[in-house]
Coordinates of C-alpha atoms in Angstrom, one line a residue:
M1 CA 25.6 -59.6 9.9
K2 CA 27.0 -63.3 10.9
F3 CA 23.3 -64.5 9.8
T4 CA 23.3 -62.8 7.2
N5 CA 26.6 -63.3 5.3
I6 CA 25.4 -67.6 6.7
L7 CA 22.1 -66.6 4.7
Y8 CA 23.9 -66.0 1.8
S9 CA 25.6 -68.5 1.3
I10 CA 23.1 -70.6 2.1
V11 CA 21.2 -69.6 -1.1
L12 CA 24.8 -68.6 -3.3
S13 CA 24.8 -72.2 -3.0
F14 CA 21.4 -73.8 -3.5
F15 CA 21.7 -71.5 -6.5
A16 CA 24.8 -73.3 -7.8
C17 CA 22.9 -76.5 -7.1
A18 CA 19.8 -75.8 -9.7
V19 CA 21.7 -74.6 -12.0
Y20 CA 24.5 -77.2 -12.2
A21 CA 20.6 -79.8 -12.1
Q22 CA 19.3 -77.7 -14.7
N23 CA 22.0 -77.6 -17.1
G24 CA 22.5 -81.7 -15.8
A25 CA 18.9 -81.7 -17.0
V26 CA 19.0 -80.6 -20.0
S27 CA 22.0 -82.3 -20.9
R28 CA 20.1 -85.1 -20.7
A29 CA 16.9 -84.6 -22.6
D30 CA 19.3 -83.3 -25.8
K31 CA 20.3 -86.6 -25.8
Q32 CA 16.8 -87.9 -25.2
Y33 CA 15.8 -85.4 -27.9
D34 CA 18.4 -86.6 -30.5
K35 CA 17.6 -90.3 -30.3
Y36 CA 14.4 -89.3 -31.2
A37 CA 12.7 -89.8 -27.8
Y38 CA 10.6 -86.6 -28.3
Y39 CA 7.9 -87.8 -25.5
D40 CA 11.0 -87.7 -23.3
A41 CA 12.6 -84.6 -24.4
I42 CA 8.9 -82.6 -23.8
A43 CA 8.6 -84.0 -20.5
T44 CA 11.9 -82.9 -19.3
Y45 CA 12.0 -79.6 -21.2
E46 CA 8.6 -78.7 -19.8
K47 CA 9.7 -79.5 -15.9
I48 CA 12.2 -76.5 -17.3
A49 CA 10.1 -74.0 -18.7
E50 CA 8.1 -74.1 -16.0
R51 CA 10.5 -73.5 -13.4
G52 CA 11.8 -70.6 -15.5
Y53 CA 14.6 -71.5 -16.9
K54 CA 14.5 -69.9 -20.5
D55 CA 16.7 -70.7 -23.3
E56 CA 16.5 -70.2 -27.4
D57 CA 18.2 -73.9 -27.8
M58 CA 15.5 -75.4 -25.7
F59 CA 12.8 -73.7 -27.1
Q60 CA 13.6 -74.7 -30.6
K61 CA 14.1 -78.4 -29.4
L62 CA 10.3 -78.2 -27.0
G63 CA 8.6 -76.6 -30.3
N64 CA 10.1 -79.3 -32.5
A65 CA 9.5 -82.0 -30.2
Y66 CA 5.9 -81.7 -30.5
Y67 CA 6.3 -80.3 -34.2
F68 CA 7.2 -83.7 -34.9
N69 CA 5.2 -85.0 -32.9
A70 CA 2.0 -83.7 -34.8
Q71 CA 1.0 -81.9 -31.8
L72 CA 0.9 -78.6 -34.1
D73 CA -1.0 -76.0 -31.2
K74 CA 1.1 -77.6 -28.4
A75 CA 4.3 -76.5 -30.7
A76 CA 3.1 -73.1 -31.7
K77 CA 3.0 -72.3 -27.5
W78 CA 6.9 -73.0 -27.7
Y79 CA 7.8 -71.7 -31.1
E80 CA 6.1 -68.5 -29.3
A81 CA 7.8 -68.4 -26.5
L82 CA 11.4 -68.4 -29.1
F83 CA 10.4 -65.7 -31.2
D84 CA 9.6 -63.8 -28.2
M85 CA 13.4 -64.9 -27.2
N86 CA 14.8 -63.4 -30.8
K87 CA 13.1 -62.9 -34.1
D88 CA 15.8 -63.7 -35.4
Q89 CA 15.5 -66.9 -36.3
E90 CA 16.5 -69.8 -39.2
P91 CA 14.4 -69.7 -42.4
E92 CA 12.7 -73.2 -41.2
Y93 CA 11.5 -71.7 -37.7
Y94 CA 9.1 -69.3 -39.6
Y95 CA 7.8 -72.1 -41.8
R96 CA 7.6 -74.4 -38.3
Y97 CA 5.5 -71.9 -36.1
S98 CA 3.3 -70.7 -39.2
Q99 CA 2.2 -74.7 -40.2
S100 CA 2.2 -74.4 -36.0
L101 CA -0.1 -70.9 -35.8
K102 CA -3.1 -72.7 -38.1
A103 CA -3.4 -75.9 -35.3
V104 CA -4.9 -72.3 -33.0
E105 CA -6.7 -71.0 -36.1
D106 CA -4.7 -67.8 -35.9
Y107 CA -4.5 -67.4 -39.8
K108 CA -3.6 -64.3 -40.3
K109 CA -0.4 -64.1 -38.1
A110 CA 0.1 -67.7 -40.3
D111 CA 0.3 -65.6 -43.2
K112 CA 2.7 -62.9 -41.7
M113 CA 5.1 -65.9 -41.2
L114 CA 4.8 -67.4 -44.6
E115 CA 5.4 -63.4 -46.2
L116 CA 9.0 -63.3 -43.8
F117 CA 9.7 -67.6 -44.6
N118 CA 9.0 -66.3 -48.1
E119 CA 11.8 -63.2 -47.8
K120 CA 14.5 -65.0 -45.7
S121 CA 14.1 -68.9 -47.9
G122 CA 14.8 -66.9 -50.6
N123 CA 14.3 -70.2 -53.7
D124 CA 12.0 -72.5 -51.1
Q125 CA 9.2 -73.5 -53.5
R126 CA 6.9 -73.7 -50.4
G127 CA 7.2 -70.2 -49.8
K128 CA 7.1 -69.2 -53.8
L129 CA 3.4 -71.4 -53.2
F130 CA 3.0 -69.6 -50.5
S131 CA 3.5 -66.4 -52.3
N132 CA 1.7 -67.0 -55.8
N133 CA -1.7 -68.3 -54.4
R134 CA -2.5 -65.1 -51.3
D135 CA -5.9 -66.6 -51.4
Y136 CA -5.1 -69.7 -51.1
L137 CA -7.9 -70.1 -47.9
A138 CA -10.7 -68.9 -50.5
V139 CA -9.8 -71.5 -53.0
I140 CA -10.3 -74.0 -50.2
K141 CA -13.0 -72.9 -49.2
A142 CA -14.7 -73.3 -52.6
N143 CA -13.4 -77.0 -52.8
S144 CA -14.7 -77.7 -49.1
G145 CA -17.7 -79.2 -47.8
R146 CA -18.1 -82.3 -50.5
F147 CA -17.9 -84.3 -47.6
T148 CA -19.9 -86.1 -44.6
I149 CA -17.6 -87.3 -42.6
E150 CA -17.6 -89.6 -39.1
D151 CA -16.0 -91.6 -36.9
A152 CA -14.8 -94.8 -38.7
G153 CA -15.9 -96.8 -35.4
I154 CA -12.8 -99.3 -34.8
N155 CA -10.4 -96.7 -33.7
S156 CA -9.1 -97.5 -29.9
N157 CA -7.1 -94.6 -27.5
Y158 CA -4.0 -95.2 -29.1
S159 CA -2.8 -94.7 -33.2
D160 CA -4.7 -96.2 -35.4
Y161 CA -3.6 -95.1 -39.5
G162 CA -2.9 -95.7 -42.7
A163 CA -5.7 -97.8 -44.2
A164 CA -6.4 -100.1 -47.3
I165 CA -9.4 -102.0 -48.4
Y166 CA -8.4 -105.5 -49.7
D167 CA -11.4 -108.7 -50.1
G168 CA -13.8 -106.8 -48.2
K169 CA -11.6 -106.0 -45.5
L170 CA -10.1 -102.5 -43.5
I171 CA -6.5 -103.0 -42.8
F172 CA -5.0 -100.6 -40.8
A173 CA -2.1 -99.6 -38.1
S174 CA -2.9 -99.3 -34.8
A175 CA -0.6 -99.1 -31.9
R176 CA -3.4 -101.2 -29.8
D177 CA -1.0 -103.9 -28.9
T178 CA 1.8 -105.7 -29.3
G179 CA 0.3 -108.9 -28.9
G180 CA 1.9 -109.8 -26.2
V181 CA 2.6 -110.1 -22.5
S182 CA 5.1 -106.8 -23.0
K183 CA 5.1 -104.1 -24.6
K184 CA 7.8 -102.9 -26.6
I185 CA 7.8 -98.9 -26.2
F186 CA 8.5 -96.3 -29.8
R187 CA 10.0 -93.5 -27.1
W188 CA 9.6 -91.0 -30.4
T189 CA 5.2 -91.0 -29.2
N190 CA 6.0 -92.8 -26.0
Q191 CA 3.1 -95.0 -27.4
T192 CA 3.5 -99.0 -28.2
F193 CA 4.9 -100.3 -31.7
T194 CA 1.8 -100.2 -34.7
N195 CA 1.0 -103.9 -36.1
L196 CA -1.5 -104.4 -39.2
Y197 CA -5.1 -105.2 -38.2
S198 CA -8.1 -106.4 -40.1
S199 CA -11.6 -105.4 -40.1
D200 CA -14.7 -106.4 -42.2
I201 CA -16.3 -103.5 -43.9
N202 CA -20.1 -105.2 -43.2
E203 CA -22.9 -104.2 -46.2
D204 CA -24.5 -101.4 -44.0
G205 CA -20.4 -99.6 -44.0
T206 CA -19.9 -101.2 -40.1
L207 CA -16.5 -102.1 -39.5
S208 CA -16.3 -105.1 -37.4
S209 CA -13.9 -105.9 -34.4
P210 CA -10.8 -105.8 -35.7
Q211 CA -8.2 -108.6 -35.4
R212 CA -4.6 -108.5 -35.6
L213 CA -2.9 -109.7 -38.5
A214 CA -0.7 -113.0 -38.3
N215 CA 2.9 -112.8 -36.9
A216 CA 4.2 -113.6 -40.2
V217 CA 3.7 -110.1 -41.3
N218 CA 3.8 -108.4 -37.8
S219 CA 7.2 -108.1 -35.7
K220 CA 8.0 -106.7 -32.6
F221 CA 8.5 -103.1 -34.6
H222 CA 6.1 -100.7 -37.0
E223 CA 4.0 -102.1 -39.7
S224 CA 1.9 -99.8 -41.5
T225 CA 0.1 -98.9 -44.9
P226 CA 0.2 -101.8 -46.4
I227 CA -1.4 -101.9 -50.5
F228 CA -2.8 -105.5 -52.1
T229 CA -2.6 -106.3 -56.0
K230 CA -6.1 -106.4 -57.5
D231 CA -6.0 -110.4 -57.5
G232 CA -5.2 -109.8 -53.5
K233 CA -1.7 -112.6 -54.4
T234 CA 0.5 -109.3 -53.4
M235 CA 1.3 -107.0 -50.3
Y236 CA 3.6 -104.0 -50.0
F237 CA 3.6 -102.6 -46.8
T238 CA 6.3 -100.4 -44.4
R239 CA 8.4 -101.6 -42.2
N240 CA 10.9 -101.0 -39.7
N241 CA 13.7 -102.1 -41.1
Y242 CA 14.1 -105.7 -39.6
L243 CA 13.6 -109.0 -41.4
D244 CA 14.3 -112.6 -40.1
G245 CA 14.9 -111.5 -36.5
K246 CA 17.6 -108.8 -37.8
I247 CA 17.7 -104.8 -37.1
G248 CA 19.2 -102.5 -39.6
K249 CA 20.3 -99.5 -38.4
D250 CA 21.9 -96.3 -39.8
E251 CA 24.8 -94.6 -39.2
Q252 CA 23.4 -93.3 -35.7
R253 CA 21.9 -96.6 -34.9
V254 CA 18.6 -95.8 -36.2
V255 CA 15.7 -98.4 -37.6
L256 CA 14.6 -96.7 -40.6
L257 CA 11.9 -97.7 -42.4
K258 CA 11.6 -99.8 -45.5
L259 CA 9.5 -101.2 -47.7
Y260 CA 8.4 -105.4 -47.8
K261 CA 6.7 -107.1 -50.6
S262 CA 4.6 -110.4 -49.1
T263 CA 2.5 -113.1 -51.1
L264 CA -0.6 -115.1 -50.3
T265 CA 0.4 -118.8 -50.2
D266 CA -2.3 -121.3 -48.9
G267 CA -4.0 -118.1 -47.3
K268 CA -1.6 -117.0 -44.9
W269 CA 0.5 -114.0 -46.0
S270 CA 4.6 -115.2 -46.0
N271 CA 7.8 -115.2 -47.5
I272 CA 8.6 -111.6 -47.0
V273 CA 11.5 -109.6 -48.5
A274 CA 13.2 -106.5 -48.8
L275 CA 12.6 -104.0 -51.5
P276 CA 15.6 -103.5 -53.7
F277 CA 15.3 -100.1 -54.0
N278 CA 15.8 -99.6 -49.9
S279 CA 18.9 -98.6 -47.8
D280 CA 19.7 -98.4 -44.0
N281 CA 20.6 -94.8 -44.6
Y282 CA 16.9 -93.5 -45.8
S283 CA 13.4 -94.2 -45.4
V284 CA 10.9 -95.9 -47.4
A285 CA 7.6 -96.0 -46.8
H286 CA 3.1 -95.6 -47.3
P287 CA 3.3 -98.1 -51.1
T288 CA 1.0 -97.8 -53.3
L289 CA 0.3 -98.7 -57.0
S290 CA -0.6 -97.4 -60.3
V291 CA -3.5 -98.7 -62.4
D292 CA -2.7 -100.7 -64.4
E293 CA 0.1 -102.3 -61.4
K294 CA 3.2 -102.0 -63.1
T295 CA 4.6 -98.7 -61.7
L296 CA 5.0 -98.9 -57.8
Y297 CA 4.7 -95.2 -55.8
F298 CA 5.9 -94.2 -52.1
A299 CA 7.1 -91.7 -49.9
S300 CA 11.7 -91.5 -48.9
D301 CA 14.0 -89.1 -48.2
M302 CA 16.4 -90.9 -50.4
P303 CA 19.4 -88.2 -51.8
G304 CA 17.8 -86.9 -54.5
T305 CA 14.8 -85.9 -51.9
F306 CA 13.5 -81.8 -52.2
G307 CA 12.4 -81.7 -49.2
Q308 CA 11.8 -83.9 -45.9
S309 CA 10.3 -86.6 -47.5
D310 CA 9.3 -86.7 -51.6
L311 CA 6.8 -88.6 -53.9
Y312 CA 8.6 -91.3 -56.4
K313 CA 8.0 -93.7 -58.6
V314 CA 9.0 -97.3 -59.6
A315 CA 8.8 -99.5 -62.7
I316 CA 8.1 -103.1 -61.8
N317 CA 9.3 -104.8 -64.9
A318 CA 7.5 -108.2 -66.1
D319 CA 9.8 -110.5 -64.5
G320 CA 9.3 -108.9 -61.5
S321 CA 12.4 -107.0 -60.6
Y322 CA 12.3 -102.9 -60.4
A323 CA 13.9 -100.2 -62.4
T324 CA 15.3 -96.9 -60.7
P325 CA 13.1 -94.8 -57.9
V326 CA 12.1 -91.8 -60.0
N327 CA 11.6 -88.7 -58.3
L328 CA 8.2 -87.0 -59.0
G329 CA 9.8 -83.5 -59.6
A330 CA 9.3 -79.9 -57.9
K331 CA 5.4 -79.8 -59.4
I332 CA 4.8 -82.6 -56.6
N333 CA 7.3 -82.6 -54.0
T334 CA 8.4 -79.7 -52.5
E335 CA 11.0 -78.8 -49.4
G336 CA 8.1 -79.8 -47.3
R337 CA 6.5 -83.0 -46.4
E338 CA 5.2 -85.2 -49.0
T339 CA 4.2 -88.4 -48.1
F340 CA 0.6 -91.2 -47.9
P341 CA 0.0 -91.7 -51.3
F342 CA -2.8 -93.1 -53.0
I343 CA -3.8 -93.4 -56.7
S344 CA -7.6 -94.2 -57.1
S345 CA -9.3 -96.2 -59.8
D346 CA -10.1 -93.0 -61.8
N347 CA -6.1 -92.1 -61.9
Q348 CA -5.7 -89.5 -59.8
L349 CA -3.0 -89.3 -57.4
Y350 CA -4.1 -88.2 -53.8
Y351 CA -1.4 -87.1 -51.0
A352 CA -0.6 -85.9 -48.0
T353 CA 1.9 -82.7 -47.8
D354 CA 2.8 -79.2 -45.5
G355 CA 4.8 -78.2 -47.7
R356 CA 1.9 -76.2 -50.2
P357 CA -0.5 -73.4 -48.7
G358 CA -3.3 -75.5 -46.8
L359 CA -5.7 -75.3 -42.9
G360 CA -2.1 -76.5 -41.1
G361 CA 0.1 -79.3 -40.7
L362 CA -0.6 -82.0 -42.9
D363 CA -3.7 -81.8 -45.7
V364 CA -4.6 -84.3 -48.6
Y365 CA -4.4 -83.0 -52.1
V366 CA -5.7 -84.3 -55.2
T367 CA -4.0 -84.3 -59.6
S368 CA -4.4 -86.1 -62.4
L369 CA -1.8 -88.4 -62.7
K370 CA -2.0 -88.2 -66.3
N371 CA 0.8 -88.1 -67.9
E372 CA 1.9 -87.1 -65.1
N373 CA 2.1 -83.3 -65.4
F374 CA 0.6 -82.2 -61.9
N375 CA -0.5 -79.1 -63.8
D376 CA -4.2 -78.7 -61.7
I377 CA -3.1 -80.1 -57.7
Q378 CA -5.9 -78.9 -55.6
N379 CA -6.6 -79.7 -52.2
V380 CA -9.7 -81.4 -51.1
G381 CA -10.4 -78.7 -48.7
S382 CA -12.5 -79.8 -45.5
P383 CA -13.8 -81.8 -43.9
I384 CA -11.1 -83.8 -44.6
N385 CA -8.4 -81.2 -44.2
S386 CA -8.3 -79.3 -41.0
E387 CA -6.4 -77.3 -38.6
S388 CA -4.2 -80.3 -37.3
D389 CA -2.5 -83.2 -40.0
D390 CA -5.0 -85.1 -42.3
F391 CA -3.3 -88.2 -44.6
S392 CA -4.0 -91.1 -45.3
F393 CA -6.5 -90.5 -47.6
L394 CA -8.6 -93.7 -49.8
I395 CA -11.3 -93.5 -52.2
N396 CA -13.9 -96.3 -54.3
N397 CA -14.1 -94.5 -57.1
E398 CA -17.7 -96.1 -57.9
T399 CA -19.3 -96.0 -54.1
R400 CA -17.2 -92.1 -53.6
K401 CA -16.9 -94.2 -50.1
G402 CA -13.3 -94.2 -48.6
F403 CA -11.3 -93.2 -45.5
F404 CA -8.4 -91.5 -43.7
T405 CA -7.1 -90.6 -40.8
S406 CA -6.5 -87.3 -39.4
N407 CA -5.4 -86.9 -35.1
R408 CA -8.2 -83.8 -35.5
S409 CA -8.9 -82.3 -32.1
G410 CA -12.1 -84.9 -30.8
G411 CA -10.7 -87.8 -31.9
L412 CA -10.6 -90.9 -29.7
G413 CA -6.9 -91.7 -29.7
Y414 CA -3.9 -90.6 -30.8
D415 CA -4.7 -90.6 -35.1
D416 CA -7.8 -91.8 -35.8
I417 CA -9.5 -93.4 -38.9
Y418 CA -12.5 -91.3 -40.2
K419 CA -14.8 -92.8 -43.6
F420 CA -16.3 -90.5 -45.7
V421 CA -18.7 -90.0 -48.7
E422 CA -17.6 -88.0 -51.7
T423 CA -20.7 -85.7 -52.2
K424 CA -19.9 -83.8 -54.9
P425 CA -16.7 -84.4 -57.1
L426 CA -13.9 -81.8 -57.0
L427 CA -11.6 -82.2 -60.1
C428 CA -13.3 -79.5 -62.9
E429 CA -12.6 -82.4 -66.6
Q430 CA -13.6 -81.0 -69.9
S431 CA -13.0 -82.9 -73.3
L432 CA -11.0 -81.6 -76.1
K433 CA -12.2 -82.1 -79.4
G434 CA -11.6 -81.3 -83.2
L435 CA -12.0 -81.5 -86.4
I436 CA -8.9 -81.9 -88.6
T437 CA -9.6 -81.3 -92.3
D438 CA -7.6 -79.8 -95.8
S439 CA -7.7 -76.1 -95.7
E440 CA -8.0 -75.8 -99.4
S441 CA -11.1 -78.3 -100.1
N442 CA -12.1 -78.6 -96.7
A443 CA -12.4 -82.6 -97.1
I444 CA -11.9 -84.5 -93.9
I445 CA -8.0 -85.3 -92.5
G446 CA -8.5 -89.2 -91.2
N447 CA -5.3 -90.9 -89.4
A448 CA -3.3 -87.9 -89.0
K449 CA -1.4 -87.0 -86.1
V450 CA -2.4 -85.0 -83.3
T451 CA -0.3 -83.8 -80.7
L452 CA -1.4 -81.9 -76.9
F453 CA 0.9 -79.8 -74.9
D454 CA 0.7 -77.9 -71.5
E455 CA 1.0 -74.5 -72.0
K456 CA 4.8 -74.5 -71.5
F457 CA 4.7 -76.9 -74.9
A458 CA 5.7 -80.2 -72.5
V459 CA 4.2 -83.3 -74.5
I460 CA 0.8 -84.8 -72.6
E461 CA -0.6 -86.6 -75.1
E462 CA -1.1 -88.1 -79.1
T463 CA -3.2 -89.6 -80.6
F464 CA -4.8 -89.4 -84.6
S465 CA -7.8 -88.2 -86.4
N466 CA -10.0 -90.2 -86.5
Q467 CA -12.0 -92.0 -90.6
E468 CA -14.8 -89.0 -89.4
G469 CA -11.5 -86.3 -88.4
M470 CA -12.3 -85.6 -85.2
Y471 CA -9.2 -86.4 -82.2
S472 CA -9.9 -85.9 -78.7
F473 CA -8.7 -85.4 -75.3
S474 CA -9.3 -85.5 -72.0
V475 CA -8.1 -81.9 -70.5
L476 CA -8.1 -80.1 -67.2
C477 CA -10.3 -76.7 -66.6
A478 CA -9.2 -73.1 -66.2
N479 CA -5.5 -74.4 -68.6
K480 CA -4.4 -73.3 -71.8
Y481 CA -3.2 -76.0 -74.2
Y482 CA -1.0 -76.3 -77.7
V483 CA -2.9 -78.8 -80.0
R484 CA -0.6 -80.2 -83.2
A485 CA -2.1 -81.6 -86.2
D486 CA 0.5 -82.9 -88.8
K487 CA -0.4 -85.1 -91.4
K488 CA 2.3 -86.4 -94.6
E489 CA 1.4 -84.3 -97.5
Y490 CA 0.7 -81.5 -95.4
Q491 CA 2.2 -78.5 -93.5
V492 CA 2.1 -78.6 -89.8
A493 CA -0.7 -76.2 -88.0
E494 CA -0.8 -75.9 -84.6
S495 CA -3.4 -74.0 -82.7
S496 CA -4.1 -72.9 -78.8
I497 CA -6.9 -72.9 -76.5
V498 CA -7.8 -71.9 -72.7
I499 CA -9.7 -74.1 -71.2
P500 CA -13.3 -73.0 -69.4
N501 CA -13.0 -73.1 -65.7
E502 CA -16.6 -75.9 -66.0
S503 CA -17.0 -79.0 -67.0
G504 CA -17.6 -79.3 -70.4
S505 CA -16.6 -80.0 -74.1
S506 CA -14.2 -77.7 -75.6
T507 CA -13.6 -77.1 -79.8
L508 CA -10.8 -76.4 -81.8
P509 CA -10.6 -77.1 -85.7
L510 CA -8.0 -77.5 -87.1
A511 CA -7.0 -76.9 -91.5
L512 CA -4.4 -78.5 -92.6
S513 CA -2.3 -77.1 -95.5
K514 CA -0.9 -78.9 -98.2
R515 CA 2.8 -79.1 -99.0
I516 CA 2.3 -79.2 -102.4
K517 CA 0.0 -76.9 -104.2
Q518 CA -0.8 -77.5 -107.4
V519 CA -1.4 -74.1 -109.5
G520 CA -2.6 -72.9 -112.8
V521 CA -2.9 -69.6 -114.9
G522 CA -5.1 -67.7 -113.3
S523 CA -4.1 -68.8 -109.5
D524 CA -2.3 -65.6 -107.3
L525 CA 0.8 -67.0 -105.7
A526 CA -0.2 -64.3 -102.6
K527 CA -2.6 -66.8 -102.1
T528 CA -1.4 -69.9 -102.5
L529 CA 2.2 -69.2 -100.4
E530 CA -0.4 -67.3 -97.9
I531 CA 1.7 -64.1 -98.5
P532 CA -0.3 -61.8 -96.6
I533 CA 0.0 -58.3 -96.7
I534 CA 3.7 -57.1 -98.5
Y535 CA 4.5 -53.9 -96.5
F536 CA 6.4 -50.2 -97.9
D537 CA 7.0 -47.9 -95.7
L538 CA 4.3 -44.8 -95.2
D539 CA 4.3 -43.4 -98.6
K540 CA 6.8 -45.4 -99.9
S541 CA 7.7 -47.7 -102.4
F542 CA 11.1 -50.0 -101.8
I543 CA 11.1 -53.6 -100.2
R544 CA 11.7 -53.7 -96.2
K545 CA 13.3 -56.5 -95.5
D546 CA 10.1 -58.9 -94.3
A547 CA 8.7 -57.1 -97.6
A548 CA 11.7 -59.1 -98.9
F549 CA 11.0 -62.5 -96.9
E550 CA 7.7 -63.0 -98.2
L551 CA 8.8 -61.9 -102.0
A552 CA 11.6 -64.9 -101.5
K553 CA 8.8 -67.3 -101.8
V554 CA 7.3 -66.0 -105.5
L555 CA 11.1 -66.2 -106.0
I556 CA 11.8 -69.4 -105.4
V557 CA 8.5 -71.4 -107.4
M558 CA 9.2 -69.1 -110.3
Q559 CA 12.7 -70.4 -110.2
E560 CA 11.5 -74.0 -109.8
N561 CA 9.3 -73.2 -112.4
P562 CA 11.2 -71.6 -115.5
T563 CA 8.3 -70.7 -117.9
M564 CA 5.9 -69.3 -115.2
K565 CA 5.0 -65.5 -115.9
I566 CA 3.1 -63.4 -113.4
D567 CA 1.4 -60.2 -113.9
I568 CA 1.5 -58.7 -110.0
R569 CA -0.9 -56.4 -109.2
S570 CA -0.8 -53.8 -106.3
H571 CA -4.3 -52.4 -104.2
T572 CA -4.3 -49.5 -101.8
D573 CA -7.6 -48.7 -99.4
S574 CA -9.9 -46.0 -100.1
R575 CA -7.8 -43.4 -97.8
Q576 CA -6.0 -40.3 -99.5
T577 CA -6.6 -39.6 -103.4
K578 CA -7.5 -42.3 -106.4
S579 CA -4.6 -40.1 -108.1
Y580 CA -2.6 -40.8 -105.3
N581 CA -3.5 -44.2 -104.8
E582 CA -3.1 -45.2 -108.6
A583 CA 0.2 -43.5 -108.4
L584 CA 1.7 -44.9 -105.5
S585 CA 0.7 -48.8 -105.9
D586 CA 2.1 -48.7 -109.9
R587 CA 5.4 -47.0 -107.8
R588 CA 5.7 -49.9 -105.3
A589 CA 4.5 -53.0 -107.9
K590 CA 6.9 -52.0 -110.1
A591 CA 9.3 -51.9 -106.9
T592 CA 8.3 -55.6 -107.0
K593 CA 9.0 -56.4 -110.3
A594 CA 12.5 -55.1 -110.0
W595 CA 13.4 -56.5 -106.6
L596 CA 12.2 -60.1 -108.7
I597 CA 14.7 -59.0 -111.7
K598 CA 17.4 -57.9 -109.3
K599 CA 17.5 -61.5 -107.8
G600 CA 17.5 -63.2 -111.2
I601 CA 14.0 -63.8 -112.6
A602 CA 13.7 -62.0 -116.6
A603 CA 11.9 -59.1 -117.0
N604 CA 9.5 -60.2 -119.8
R605 CA 8.5 -62.9 -117.1
L606 CA 7.0 -60.3 -115.6
T607 CA 4.8 -57.1 -115.7
A608 CA 3.3 -55.2 -112.9
K609 CA 0.5 -52.8 -112.6
G610 CA -0.7 -50.1 -109.7
Y611 CA -4.9 -50.5 -109.7
G612 CA -5.3 -47.9 -105.8
E613 CA -8.5 -48.3 -104.8
S614 CA -10.3 -49.3 -108.0
Q615 CA -10.6 -52.8 -106.5
L616 CA -11.9 -52.9 -102.9
V617 CA -12.7 -56.3 -101.9
N618 CA -15.5 -55.0 -99.6
K619 CA -17.6 -51.8 -98.9
C620 CA -14.6 -49.0 -98.0
A621 CA -15.5 -47.0 -100.2
D622 CA -14.7 -43.7 -99.7
G623 CA -16.9 -41.9 -97.0
V624 CA -18.1 -45.5 -95.2
Q625 CA -16.8 -45.8 -91.6
C626 CA -14.4 -48.8 -91.5
S627 CA -12.3 -50.6 -89.0
E628 CA -8.4 -50.8 -89.7
T629 CA -9.0 -54.5 -90.0
E630 CA -11.2 -53.6 -93.1
H631 CA -8.6 -51.2 -94.3
Q632 CA -5.5 -53.9 -93.8
A633 CA -8.0 -56.4 -96.7
N634 CA -7.9 -54.0 -99.3
R635 CA -3.8 -52.8 -98.8
R636 CA -3.0 -56.6 -101.0
S637 CA -0.8 -57.6 -103.1
E638 CA -1.1 -60.0 -106.4
F639 CA 1.4 -62.4 -107.8
I640 CA -1.8 -63.4 -110.6
I641 CA 0.3 -66.4 -113.1
V642 CA -0.8 -65.4 -116.6
S643 CA 0.8 -68.1 -118.4
M644 CA 3.5 -71.5 -117.9
N645 CA 4.3 -72.7 -120.9

């Protein structure tokens, strides 16, 4: 008994100490997590979990720690433990779990998590994109197989990413060393901070041994993702909030990212300045330039961002100053991460996002930057995209060669740079052409203003028909467009077209009607005024409201031409008997005359007669099989001018 009590006391004391130690360790790990020291947190959390200690909050943070470090396969393990413990989680955890499941290629379960995410998140763009694109894997498969890829040959055991081409060299970021005796560790990844390196691109496509750029650009913190102007004299790049030996921190004392500009002077990069729209309280990173170099695009989580990071643009003024940054909008940006933009010389915007249904992690997408309608955003497919993070895509539009970064399995380091050759284009493009003519004479109309609209009537582009009356637009396949033509002295004409889903050319002619139309004796005002059938109810002859609208056109012309006299002629199709049709049409002609007299037209200016089926305009006589459209052509009203004096 005594021995038992003593043993029980020892065990109880040991358990109490163990709980105290675990709680203390969790507290320390939480502090490490909150400081973005994710690798330190992972080590602590996993040791606790290995001892059988279970805690919902710990599983969330352990999953997040791997998720935010792009090790999604490991994140999946801890999110699974989280959902096994409690399936009622905040919507974001369903999305993160789904992304992590894709990393282990469990797409069926990943899609199930996305369905639950869409149900719980309400109005989240990521959920809507999934719901509207359930066949996304089939689409990605169709886009795949268009690249050959291989290791770039410059990777280290650390992180290598974010490349740009400058002066025959590949400039990229690497954490391989800091260039000094001591190494400063970035606790988020447990690696050294990244610096910019340069590697010559040889004629055979191989890369020389990387060399670290001068210290004027590289600092003791992160540098990455440079972009260069075409003249080679200006570089924009990303760096931690550090300039002239001074560190900037946000309210939580975290050093965020900023964009910097450097100019080439006497062969050296110098005059480093921070861009004016940076802030200590949000990050701005990963720049790229428009084709004309008048606009800078970048990623940021500044106020107004839809998600974790969005793509923005800012105009570069002629004097070198900058306008206010503009968010690229909800067609591009989601509640997830949009980052690493790149604009090719053919004006295509490539970028990485985890906010769209993809293969897992960050996937590379492409869309036309023309007019920034972003109606055709496409996943570039595998092998560029994988179940892991794939980003920092750049391509030479002439050679169709380029580079991208991935942390996929089989690489040498944490992130690796791969080179590729595109063997088949992705974007299906067409030219939309058309002839602008006069609707009456068929004469060619030059210098007519022609406007292209998308399916929601947003203006895409404006042009003018040439001397031959032709216009032309570049359009995307499988999209609906509206085209509007306008010229002085003509009425506006508009028509729609759906572009086929194959490269080629589509045609949409437009005929313009003159606003001022010449008429004379013998002219039919119904044709001149483009009056359709004057509809009457079945077997009736009173004027309906829709008929009155059309008759008002005749009324106005007669009011403006007080000497004009017209003969109203009403016709029917061949159905019913001849006598019945003649009587019905005569009543309708006289009802039309009475309506005009009631509106103020003198009776001596009007004559009216019904002709029944005696003046058919086609073959549809008694006993002839005809379509409803053919019969309709015979049911018409004519307003023939008999005198203008």
